[in-house]
Amino acid sequence: MKAETPFVVVEHLAKHYRGPGGWRGAGRLLRAVDDVSFTLAPGESVGLLGESGSGKTTLGRLLLKLTEPTAGSITIAGQSLAGLRGQPLKAFRRQAQLIFQNPFDALNPRFTIGRCLREPLLNAGLPRAEQGPLIERALALARFTRGLELLDQHPHQLSGGQLQRVVIARALILQPRFVVADEPVSMLDVSVRAGILNLLRGVSRALGLTAVYISHDLSLVRYLCSRTLVLYRGALVEDAPTKALCNAPRHPYSQALVAAVPSSDPAQRRLPLPLVASTAEAPVGSGCRFAARCPLVMPICRTEEPPLVAVAPNHRVACHLGLPAA
Ligand code: SF4
């Protein structure tokens, strides 16, 4: 069977920042994203999972060309993002959209909802005659049954759930093929989260979107994504089908993330690995970057960084314990 051509190809991607320097000179090098490689199939929904500071938001911004990489490459729909500017960049911006985390900040409070929705269409230079049908379509996709009645209202007149649906409508209005959603429900009340997740799953499937969901919440990723990439201190430590990750995580960090999710099913409950409480992280490049917190650390972990290797079909892990037997 012929392998499907990937929609997104990320190769050896890195984004490094130099921290503020003191009187001694240059500051510490922060490796927000460090040598990350993966591909996404067309229409695939993938979760980027990790704690704060793991690099997932930086990776999302790199995928949308909102920041430039220090090294490596990204190709989306056969087009390299390197050096993209002018008309090709404008065309890429139409195809790749961000769903913001905080709907209360994402919309200009002085604009009506109609103006908020019209803005991306104006920026794309679409004639007025084409704007109305696109606004109607986007509101219908975001499941507003009487969406046109909202157009004269202002953001403060809507609930958090309605605002997030407007943000989703705005992201979909230019009919993108690729979407990055950054913690799309973390600012919402628990009561409306399920509805928004349902909506995101529905539109992703209906439109065949290739989607990346950034989250620290495994239950969100489990609901929306067929595959999950786990990041730790800028590096990809596990890449697995979400089901396999939830049922049998291989990396000790993934095991800790999975065990931290409460389950009503006693058979699914796991004892969390007792992570070592350490603030003294080892410098990157001197062994496994999880070694300071890993309860299973071995001498080799302190000297050799484990490569990301396949341990099963479609399942890669960066851990000396996960390496297949020689
Ligand atoms: Fe733990 Fe060693 Fe695996 Fe790193 S390589 S996660 S320190 S066992």
CSV table of C-alpha atoms in Angstrom, one decimal, residues 160-311:
chain,number,residue,atom,x,y,z
A,160,GLY,CA,-17.4,32.6,27.8
A,161,GLY,CA,-18.6,29.6,25.8
A,162,GLN,CA,-20.2,31.8,23.2
A,163,LEU,CA,-17.1,33.9,22.9
A,164,GLN,CA,-14.9,30.8,22.4
A,165,ARG,CA,-17.3,29.7,19.6
A,166,VAL,CA,-16.9,33.2,18.0
A,167,VAL,CA,-13.1,32.7,18.2
A,168,ILE,CA,-13.5,29.3,16.5
A,169,ALA,CA,-15.7,30.8,13.9
A,170,ARG,CA,-13.2,33.5,13.2
A,171,ALA,CA,-10.4,30.9,12.9
A,172,LEU,CA,-12.5,28.9,10.4
A,173,ILE,CA,-13.8,31.8,8.4
A,174,LEU,CA,-11.0,31.7,5.8
A,175,GLN,CA,-11.5,27.9,5.3
A,176,PRO,CA,-8.0,26.9,6.6
A,177,ARG,CA,-6.6,23.4,6.2
A,178,PHE,CA,-4.4,23.5,9.2
A,179,VAL,CA,-5.3,24.7,12.8
A,180,VAL,CA,-3.3,25.1,16.0
A,181,ALA,CA,-5.4,25.3,19.1
A,182,ASP,CA,-3.6,26.6,22.2
A,183,GLU,CA,-5.2,25.3,25.4
A,184,PRO,CA,-8.6,25.9,23.8
A,185,VAL,CA,-10.8,25.4,26.9
A,186,SER,CA,-8.5,26.1,29.8
A,187,MET,CA,-10.0,29.6,30.4
A,188,LEU,CA,-13.6,28.4,30.3
A,189,ASP,CA,-16.0,27.1,33.0
A,190,VAL,CA,-16.1,23.4,33.4
A,191,SER,CA,-19.8,23.4,32.4
A,192,VAL,CA,-19.1,24.7,28.9
A,193,ARG,CA,-15.8,22.8,28.1
A,194,ALA,CA,-17.5,19.6,26.9
A,195,GLY,CA,-19.6,21.6,24.4
A,196,ILE,CA,-16.5,23.3,23.0
A,197,LEU,CA,-14.5,20.0,22.8
A,198,ASN,CA,-17.4,18.4,21.0
A,199,LEU,CA,-17.5,21.3,18.6
A,200,LEU,CA,-13.8,21.2,17.8
A,201,ARG,CA,-13.9,17.4,17.2
A,202,GLY,CA,-17.0,17.8,15.0
A,203,VAL,CA,-15.5,20.6,12.8
A,204,SER,CA,-12.1,18.9,12.5
A,205,ARG,CA,-13.7,15.7,11.2
A,206,ALA,CA,-16.2,17.5,9.0
A,207,LEU,CA,-13.7,19.7,7.3
A,208,GLY,CA,-10.8,17.2,7.3
A,209,LEU,CA,-8.6,19.7,9.2
A,210,THR,CA,-5.1,18.8,10.2
A,211,ALA,CA,-5.1,20.0,13.8
A,212,VAL,CA,-2.6,20.4,16.6
A,213,TYR,CA,-4.0,20.8,20.1
A,214,ILE,CA,-1.7,22.2,22.7
A,215,SER,CA,-2.5,21.1,26.2
A,216,HIS,CA,-1.3,20.1,29.6
A,217,ASP,CA,-4.5,18.1,30.1
A,218,LEU,CA,-4.4,14.5,29.0
A,219,SER,CA,-8.2,14.1,29.1
A,220,LEU,CA,-8.6,16.8,26.4
A,221,VAL,CA,-5.9,15.2,24.2
A,222,ARG,CA,-7.5,11.8,24.7
A,223,TYR,CA,-10.9,13.1,23.5
A,224,LEU,CA,-9.6,15.1,20.5
A,225,CYS,CA,-6.5,13.4,19.2
A,226,SER,CA,-5.6,10.1,17.6
A,227,ARG,CA,-1.9,10.7,18.3
A,228,THR,CA,0.0,12.5,21.1
A,229,LEU,CA,3.5,14.0,21.2
A,230,VAL,CA,4.9,14.4,24.8
A,231,LEU,CA,7.4,17.2,25.2
A,232,TYR,CA,9.8,17.7,28.1
A,233,ARG,CA,12.2,20.7,28.4
A,234,GLY,CA,11.9,21.3,24.7
A,235,ALA,CA,12.5,17.7,23.5
A,236,LEU,CA,10.1,15.2,22.1
A,237,VAL,CA,10.2,12.3,24.6
A,238,GLU,CA,7.3,10.1,23.4
A,239,ASP,CA,5.3,10.0,20.2
A,240,ALA,CA,2.5,7.5,20.3
A,241,PRO,CA,-1.1,6.7,19.3
A,242,THR,CA,-3.1,8.4,22.1
A,243,LYS,CA,-4.7,5.1,23.1
A,244,ALA,CA,-1.3,3.4,23.5
A,245,LEU,CA,0.0,6.4,25.4
A,246,CYS,CA,-2.9,6.3,27.9
A,247,ASN,CA,-2.9,2.5,28.3
A,248,ALA,CA,0.8,1.8,28.3
A,249,PRO,CA,3.0,4.9,28.4
A,250,ARG,CA,6.6,4.0,27.9
A,251,HIS,CA,8.5,7.1,29.1
A,252,PRO,CA,8.6,7.7,32.9
A,253,TYR,CA,7.5,11.3,32.4
A,254,SER,CA,4.5,10.1,30.3
A,255,GLN,CA,3.8,7.5,33.0
A,256,ALA,CA,3.6,10.3,35.6
A,257,LEU,CA,1.3,12.4,33.4
A,258,VAL,CA,-1.1,9.4,32.8
A,259,ALA,CA,-1.1,8.4,36.5
A,260,ALA,CA,-2.0,12.0,37.5
A,261,VAL,CA,-5.3,11.8,35.7
A,262,PRO,CA,-8.0,10.5,38.1
A,263,SER,CA,-10.0,7.6,36.7
A,264,SER,CA,-13.4,6.3,37.9
A,265,ASP,CA,-12.5,2.8,36.7
A,266,PRO,CA,-10.4,1.0,39.4
A,267,ALA,CA,-8.8,-1.2,36.6
A,268,GLN,CA,-7.5,2.0,35.0
A,269,ARG,CA,-6.1,3.5,38.1
A,270,ARG,CA,-2.3,3.6,38.3
A,271,LEU,CA,0.0,4.4,41.2
A,272,PRO,CA,1.9,7.5,40.2
A,273,LEU,CA,5.6,7.1,39.9
A,274,PRO,CA,7.1,9.0,42.8
A,275,LEU,CA,9.0,11.7,40.8
A,276,VAL,CA,12.1,13.0,42.4
A,277,ALA,CA,11.4,16.5,43.7
A,278,SER,CA,14.3,18.4,42.2
A,279,THR,CA,14.7,21.9,41.0
A,280,ALA,CA,18.3,21.3,40.0
A,281,GLU,CA,17.7,20.3,36.4
A,282,ALA,CA,20.8,18.9,34.6
A,283,PRO,CA,22.1,21.1,31.8
A,284,VAL,CA,20.8,20.0,28.4
A,285,GLY,CA,23.4,17.9,26.6
A,286,SER,CA,24.7,16.1,29.6
A,287,GLY,CA,22.5,13.1,29.6
A,288,CYS,CA,18.7,12.6,29.8
A,289,ARG,CA,17.0,15.9,30.5
A,290,PHE,CA,14.5,14.1,32.8
A,291,ALA,CA,17.2,12.5,34.9
A,292,ALA,CA,16.9,14.9,37.8
A,293,ARG,CA,13.3,13.9,38.4
A,294,CYS,CA,13.2,10.3,37.1
A,295,PRO,CA,12.7,7.6,39.8
A,296,LEU,CA,14.2,5.0,37.4
A,297,VAL,CA,17.4,6.9,36.6
A,298,MET,CA,20.4,4.8,35.8
A,299,PRO,CA,24.1,5.8,35.5
A,300,ILE,CA,23.9,5.9,31.7
A,301,CYS,CA,21.1,8.5,31.9
A,302,ARG,CA,23.5,11.0,33.5
A,303,THR,CA,26.0,10.8,30.6
A,304,GLU,CA,24.1,10.0,27.4
A,305,GLU,CA,21.0,11.7,26.1
A,306,PRO,CA,18.6,8.9,24.9
A,307,PRO,CA,17.7,9.1,21.2
A,308,LEU,CA,14.1,9.0,20.1
A,309,VAL,CA,13.7,5.4,18.8
A,310,ALA,CA,10.8,3.3,17.6
A,311,VAL,CA,9.6,0.8,20.2
